[in-house]
Amino acid sequence: MEPTVYKFILRHSLRQQFVLLAITLASFPFLYLSLDLPKRIVNQAIGGKNVPTELYGFPVDQVSFLMVLSAAFLALVFVNGGFKYHINTLKGRLGERMLRRLRYELYARVLRFPLPRFKKLSAGEIIPMITAEVEPLGGFIGDAIAQPIFQGGTLVVYIAFIFVQDPVLGAAAVSLYPFQGWLIPRLQRHVNQLGKRRVRAMRQIADRIGETVAGVQEIHNHDASAVHLADIADRYGDIYDIRFEIYQRKFFIKFLNNFINQLTPFFFYSIGGYLVIKGELSFGSLVAVLAAYKDLAAPWKELLDYYQQKEDIRIKYEQVIEQFQPPDLVDPAILHAEPAEPVRLTGTLQLNNVSLGEEGAAKILDGVSAALPLDRHVALVATGSTGRDELAQLYARLLRPSGGSIVIEGREFDQLPESVTGRQIAYVGAAPYLFYGTLRDNLFYGLRHRPLQPPRYDAAGEARRQRRVREALASANSTDDLAADWTDYRAAGCDGPASLAERTRSLLRQLDFDHDVYELGLSGTLDPRQAPETAARILEARRGLRQSLSDPALRGLVEPFDPERYNVNATVAENILFGLPVDQRLTLGSLADHPYMLSVLDKCGLTEEFIKIGRDVAAEMTEMFAGLAPGHEFFERYSFISAEDLPLYQALLQQADKDGLKALTPANRSRLLSLVFKLVPARHRLSHYTETRARRVLEARAAFAADLPDELKGAIEFFDPEAYTSSATILDNILFGRVAHGKERAQKKSLGVTIRSAVKNHQLLDEVVDVGLNFQVGVAGGRLSTVQRQKVGVLRALLKNPDLLVLNDPTTAFDPSTRSKLIDLVREVQKNKGLIWFVPQAAIAEKFDLVIVARSGQIIESGSFAELNRQGTAFHKLLSEA
Amino acid sequence: MNISEEAAFLKKIPMFADIEPAKLKLLAFTSEQVVFQAGETLFRQSEPGDAAYLIIEGAVEIIADTPAGSFILNRIERNEVVGETAILCNSPRTATVRAATPLTTLRISRDQFFELINEFPTMAVAIMQVLAQRLVHTTDMLRQATIKLPKSE
């Protein structure tokens, strides 16, 4: 990358900078005219000296001359404003493009870092560099060349104007500039040093915060919050000291400048005034000079600001860039080269005297030589505490050897582009990383290398896409279309989305993962407009389930939604709405505040009664939960009132007891109402449910739906026994009711079985699993369990049909029988292709064609299981130890 | 039965006698009321134990499943607790428990149970007393059983 910010600017924006400069220069004559004109208006038109009798052939008198000049002045105001507007827009655009280019380049470099670099550079440091630290560069780049020339030029114009009026005054105006030009950089230098320290300190803080988030479990595990708080406080203290010193120095520079600038008017008043009195200078000229001088202050200040900003930016740029220039960046060709046709990896992968290690440090791997036939299956048994992960990653070409060579069929393994290694080799470690997105995205991640099938756009979409491409090109960004279909179905051995889904489901089944995904699918949602046929079958399954539930053993397990009946296993809110809110117009949390809901309650005469119940519920809640510590988990799980709100409700209750419920403020009445909406009679047993009340609630239900105002039309999806509820989960759509409270475990289990058979009977299993694949896995797959994440890791590797599969013990969380099944499955899928499995126990190696034994980064034995399983071998010893 | 009645009911159980009414209400509120038909099983021997049951209405039979067949060991009526041993020791259920009559229980989960004990040490003492009494009862039964054994050995 360019070593200084100016080289970066010149290299990528020279032409635009010239354009900016040209426009800036073109604006100067108008600027000069706008200075000269007031003098003529004052001296000639108002003062009445030398008023011409005709202008361009038209006769004029003094007044019309004044009007003409004033009109010209107004026109100049427009022209100057127009120039400024245009220049600012151009600058802004240029700055944004350059910033985008820089950020893209930095991010692209992160992808080119060799893996070991990430051991020293944390996300906490990289993120602020690419996001916050370079941000001011955008504003600066547009100004980089035009600003000093514009402000400098303006300054020169003003000064020239003053000189033309009177050389002595001109000399007075600029007399202190040389001194300022000498002093300011000297003062600034120290501020720059502080700026550098501030950037470094801030990065470390970002790093610490990142660490806190990543290691928060350990912090609580070891009661270490105090030490982290002290550490961060100490660092904030450093930042404070640095920043305060910067402020002091910066404002001292400003103070000095202002003082010096105020000295000049002193010369004007004394010398200029003297000259006017002596008659050597016209009064109009002095006014014009004073006006010009007032304007002089602005560009001069801008120039100084520019200088300070330039220094700041220069340091920021250099400090960021140095972090992105490691010596061993991966060649971009390896990352981006695309082979003319798919390259398969066959033959033997040969390690010749391979070593790995940093210079000066002990070698992690030393003199490793081994042949790996890519049609046999190898178990690698590693002992000792080092070298195992590195060896696995060398095989997967994630690491590059620091000595020796790896050769495959006469080609340097090292030099193969990622388009070959990343598609034909798959590596799975014990903690595969899952990206934020759906389960499906993560499973197909290994199939998405390039955009393959461009999306279909309508005319507007196409125009937008073209504009985005042009803009991306202007910043040298990637123009690959994110909306394209990137999935390489052929690589997965499939011919399209349907067959890939089929293969995925089959692998899910073989990995015992399908049931988990099925459960996720049941709690997922389906858009009936996208899949009307599936929605129809779900409705059939609903009817099927209803029939199964009439079995005496299952009777009463689910209380169905019935438009004519109160559901005691559902909340009061659900009973009134008899539907689900679709958007933010009406939410379950804010029902008690919604004017329409309040009007319905009023109309049905329920308001006062509900508020009374709310008071009782609040009393019960405050009584039960008052004694618990605020962070107690019961609050979240059971209480209607959060720990923070408890005192509020206690005060509210006291007030209600004193002044009566009617005297409460509307906000407090809503608070009490909101509790009532959460009540589930069968669950909470708070004795507020009576037949009469239930009837009144049913009246409210009818009233609510009947008078729904226009602005709420479509805000609620009402329950309909014959229609699919798109905002409810698939499970709720099948149940169409609430699971009854007060049933024993075994019955609930049998309900699960009944639901599954209803799903199966209506050929919905595949659809439910497909919906399950839409599950959002959370940050780093945090919403999945460790076993599930490991299964995703293995599955994603298998889906891409690799020629070589490197498994670095990816089954740590599996139970032995699932692991054993997985070994058979993987051996079957990888038949006649390469497989190397770093196994945790020697005994597992029996299932493999070949066994390699490594100890502390060296290969000590290799051969078939039978060959190695004899007295005297290290492998035999490992086997007997287990 | 609503929460307040349940809390009053709990008060009568020796184990909970010393606990203030508000906390008993909380216990009732956070527990699930579970009903069984006569003959239904609450839990089976050797299953993992995850909850204890307070008998509010009805009676249960404690049944030992042995290779020689099933034997009814005991019958427990209202105001008693069953299933607390397994959740205290984190062991499998020591016996099968079946509803002898239509039954209403309050199901207290393992987490809740420990939460209570942490919160109210007096409850731990009461539980100890209950368990000790059971131990006396069991030892007594064992002694009688030993006496009845023929003295052939």
Tab-separated table of N, CA and C in Angstrom, chain A residues 553 620-621 623-629 632-634 637-640 682-687 740-748, chain B residues 1-4 6 21-23 25-36 40-42 50 53 106-107 109 111-112 115 119:
chain	number	residue	atom	x	y	z
A	553	ALA	N	-56.363	-41.556	25.847
A	553	ALA	CA	-55.074	-41.372	26.507
A	553	ALA	C	-54.529	-39.960	26.317
A	620	GLU	N	-50.351	-9.607	44.694
A	620	GLU	CA	-49.798	-10.956	44.834
A	620	GLU	C	-48.325	-10.966	44.413
A	621	MET	N	-48.062	-10.342	43.286
A	621	MET	CA	-46.700	-10.362	42.743
A	621	MET	C	-45.734	-9.678	43.696
A	623	GLU	N	-46.062	-9.216	46.814
A	623	GLU	CA	-45.913	-10.003	48.034
A	623	GLU	C	-44.933	-11.162	47.816
A	624	MET	N	-45.126	-11.874	46.675
A	624	MET	CA	-44.330	-13.074	46.440
A	624	MET	C	-42.878	-12.750	46.103
A	625	PHE	N	-42.680	-11.729	45.303
A	625	PHE	CA	-41.342	-11.524	44.751
A	625	PHE	C	-40.521	-10.476	45.503
A	626	ALA	N	-41.163	-9.785	46.451
A	626	ALA	CA	-40.447	-8.694	47.116
A	626	ALA	C	-39.199	-9.181	47.846
A	627	GLY	N	-39.245	-10.412	48.397
A	627	GLY	CA	-38.123	-10.875	49.209
A	627	GLY	C	-36.932	-11.363	48.406
A	628	LEU	N	-37.081	-11.479	47.072
A	628	LEU	CA	-36.005	-12.066	46.272
A	628	LEU	C	-34.971	-11.013	45.884
A	629	ALA	N	-33.746	-11.477	45.737
A	629	ALA	CA	-32.690	-10.581	45.252
A	629	ALA	C	-33.038	-10.145	43.819
A	632	HIS	N	-32.518	-12.361	40.729
A	632	HIS	CA	-32.966	-13.747	40.834
A	632	HIS	C	-33.670	-14.209	39.558
A	633	GLU	N	-33.331	-15.448	39.153
A	633	GLU	CA	-33.871	-15.920	37.871
A	633	GLU	C	-35.394	-16.068	37.894
A	634	PHE	N	-35.981	-16.183	39.084
A	634	PHE	CA	-37.434	-16.317	39.151
A	634	PHE	C	-38.146	-15.123	38.538
A	637	ARG	N	-38.374	-15.757	34.935
A	637	ARG	CA	-39.150	-16.931	34.549
A	637	ARG	C	-40.615	-16.838	34.954
A	638	TYR	N	-40.866	-16.197	36.097
A	638	TYR	CA	-42.232	-16.278	36.616
A	638	TYR	C	-42.929	-14.936	36.823
A	639	SER	N	-42.166	-13.920	37.179
A	639	SER	CA	-42.848	-12.708	37.626
A	639	SER	C	-43.432	-11.921	36.450
A	640	PHE	N	-44.571	-11.274	36.702
A	640	PHE	CA	-45.170	-10.389	35.701
A	640	PHE	C	-44.514	-9.018	35.774
A	682	ALA	N	-55.266	-21.362	33.769
A	682	ALA	CA	-54.867	-22.714	34.150
A	682	ALA	C	-53.445	-22.750	34.679
A	683	ARG	N	-52.636	-21.802	34.266
A	683	ARG	CA	-51.245	-21.808	34.688
A	683	ARG	C	-51.075	-21.052	36.019
A	684	HIS	N	-51.714	-19.904	36.118
A	684	HIS	CA	-51.400	-19.034	37.243
A	684	HIS	C	-52.296	-19.223	38.456
A	685	ARG	N	-53.461	-19.810	38.271
A	685	ARG	CA	-54.341	-20.167	39.384
A	685	ARG	C	-54.502	-19.020	40.380
A	686	LEU	N	-54.676	-17.812	39.869
A	686	LEU	CA	-54.787	-16.674	40.779
A	686	LEU	C	-56.248	-16.336	41.076
A	687	SER	N	-57.153	-17.253	40.777
A	687	SER	CA	-58.569	-17.177	41.160
A	687	SER	C	-59.296	-15.951	40.637
A	740	ALA	N	-52.242	-28.013	27.305
A	740	ALA	CA	-52.873	-27.797	28.608
A	740	ALA	C	-51.842	-27.851	29.724
A	741	HIS	N	-52.028	-26.985	30.702
A	741	HIS	CA	-51.167	-27.036	31.883
A	741	HIS	C	-51.640	-28.142	32.794
A	742	GLY	N	-50.731	-28.579	33.677
A	742	GLY	CA	-51.114	-29.574	34.665
A	742	GLY	C	-51.155	-30.983	34.116
A	743	LYS	N	-50.372	-31.219	33.051
A	743	LYS	CA	-50.290	-32.586	32.542
A	743	LYS	C	-48.916	-33.138	32.883
A	744	GLU	N	-48.854	-34.448	33.047
A	744	GLU	CA	-47.562	-35.008	33.420
A	744	GLU	C	-46.649	-35.122	32.199
A	745	ARG	N	-45.381	-35.337	32.525
A	745	ARG	CA	-44.348	-35.382	31.501
A	745	ARG	C	-44.622	-36.399	30.401
A	746	ALA	N	-44.999	-37.619	30.848
A	746	ALA	CA	-45.153	-38.705	29.887
A	746	ALA	C	-46.190	-38.346	28.834
A	747	GLN	N	-47.237	-37.642	29.290
A	747	GLN	CA	-48.288	-37.274	28.338
A	747	GLN	C	-47.756	-36.263	27.334
A	748	LYS	N	-46.923	-35.332	27.848
A	748	LYS	CA	-46.379	-34.338	26.942
A	748	LYS	C	-45.488	-34.994	25.894
B	1	MET	N	-58.220	-25.396	43.019
B	1	MET	CA	-57.529	-24.749	44.151
B	1	MET	C	-56.656	-23.622	43.619
B	2	ASN	N	-56.762	-22.459	44.194
B	2	ASN	CA	-55.927	-21.371	43.704
B	2	ASN	C	-54.689	-21.186	44.577
B	3	ILE	N	-53.852	-20.253	44.162
B	3	ILE	CA	-52.549	-20.096	44.795
B	3	ILE	C	-52.652	-19.904	46.306
B	4	SER	N	-53.592	-19.057	46.727
B	4	SER	CA	-53.690	-18.772	48.157
B	4	SER	C	-54.070	-20.027	48.931
B	6	GLU	N	-53.538	-23.080	47.959
B	6	GLU	CA	-52.392	-23.987	47.904
B	6	GLU	C	-51.362	-23.616	48.958
B	21	PRO	N	-45.741	-17.234	54.774
B	21	PRO	CA	-46.791	-17.465	53.771
B	21	PRO	C	-46.441	-16.912	52.385
B	22	ALA	N	-45.780	-15.739	52.341
B	22	ALA	CA	-45.473	-15.164	51.025
B	22	ALA	C	-44.585	-16.097	50.218
B	23	LYS	N	-43.644	-16.739	50.889
B	23	LYS	CA	-42.729	-17.638	50.177
B	23	LYS	C	-43.441	-18.913	49.741
B	25	LYS	N	-46.481	-19.039	48.918
B	25	LYS	CA	-47.263	-18.631	47.763
B	25	LYS	C	-46.375	-18.636	46.520
B	26	LEU	N	-45.167	-18.145	46.693
B	26	LEU	CA	-44.215	-18.132	45.575
B	26	LEU	C	-43.928	-19.558	45.119
B	27	LEU	N	-43.754	-20.443	46.116
B	27	LEU	CA	-43.494	-21.847	45.781
B	27	LEU	C	-44.667	-22.408	44.983
B	28	ALA	N	-45.865	-22.127	45.447
B	28	ALA	CA	-47.044	-22.633	44.743
B	28	ALA	C	-47.125	-22.032	43.341
B	29	PHE	N	-46.814	-20.733	43.260
B	29	PHE	CA	-46.950	-20.033	41.984
B	29	PHE	C	-45.960	-20.546	40.951
B	30	THR	N	-44.759	-20.859	41.417
B	30	THR	CA	-43.741	-21.300	40.465
B	30	THR	C	-43.836	-22.794	40.180
B	31	SER	N	-44.718	-23.491	40.896
B	31	SER	CA	-44.867	-24.930	40.630
B	31	SER	C	-46.068	-25.154	39.723
B	32	GLU	N	-46.063	-26.346	39.165
B	32	GLU	CA	-47.157	-26.663	38.259
B	32	GLU	C	-48.135	-27.596	38.971
B	33	GLN	N	-49.413	-27.322	38.812
B	33	GLN	CA	-50.393	-28.248	39.370
B	33	GLN	C	-50.586	-29.362	38.344
B	34	VAL	N	-50.387	-30.605	38.778
B	34	VAL	CA	-50.514	-31.714	37.842
B	34	VAL	C	-51.546	-32.698	38.393
B	35	VAL	N	-52.487	-33.077	37.531
B	35	VAL	CA	-53.516	-34.024	37.982
B	35	VAL	C	-53.328	-35.384	37.312
B	36	PHE	N	-53.685	-36.427	38.029
B	36	PHE	CA	-53.559	-37.797	37.511
B	36	PHE	C	-54.862	-38.532	37.734
B	40	GLU	N	-52.699	-44.003	37.106
B	40	GLU	CA	-51.630	-43.412	36.304
B	40	GLU	C	-50.341	-43.336	37.119
B	41	THR	N	-49.234	-43.360	36.412
B	41	THR	CA	-47.938	-43.396	37.091
B	41	THR	C	-47.350	-41.992	37.163
B	42	LEU	N	-46.875	-41.599	38.349
B	42	LEU	CA	-46.205	-40.306	38.480
B	42	LEU	C	-44.788	-40.414	37.928
B	50	ASP	N	-36.440	-35.728	38.359
B	50	ASP	CA	-36.311	-34.300	38.080
B	50	ASP	C	-37.300	-33.462	38.872
B	53	TYR	N	-43.251	-34.332	44.145
B	53	TYR	CA	-44.685	-34.058	44.049
B	53	TYR	C	-45.281	-33.907	45.443
B	106	LEU	N	-48.787	-30.982	43.344
B	106	LEU	CA	-48.033	-29.790	42.969
B	106	LEU	C	-46.640	-30.292	42.616
B	107	ARG	N	-46.231	-29.994	41.375
B	107	ARG	CA	-44.954	-30.535	40.918
B	107	ARG	C	-43.863	-29.494	41.170
B	109	SER	N	-40.007	-28.640	40.701
B	109	SER	CA	-38.854	-29.125	39.932
B	109	SER	C	-37.610	-29.089	40.802
B	111	ASP	N	-34.699	-27.707	40.273
B	111	ASP	CA	-34.089	-26.379	40.425
B	111	ASP	C	-34.792	-25.581	41.513
B	112	GLN	N	-36.147	-25.643	41.455
B	112	GLN	CA	-36.937	-24.888	42.408
B	112	GLN	C	-36.687	-25.368	43.821
B	115	GLU	N	-33.449	-24.143	45.042
B	115	GLU	CA	-33.603	-22.705	45.226
B	115	GLU	C	-34.209	-22.437	46.601
B	119	GLU	N	-32.606	-20.675	49.906
B	119	GLU	CA	-33.236	-19.477	50.418
B	119	GLU	C	-33.634	-19.656	51.898
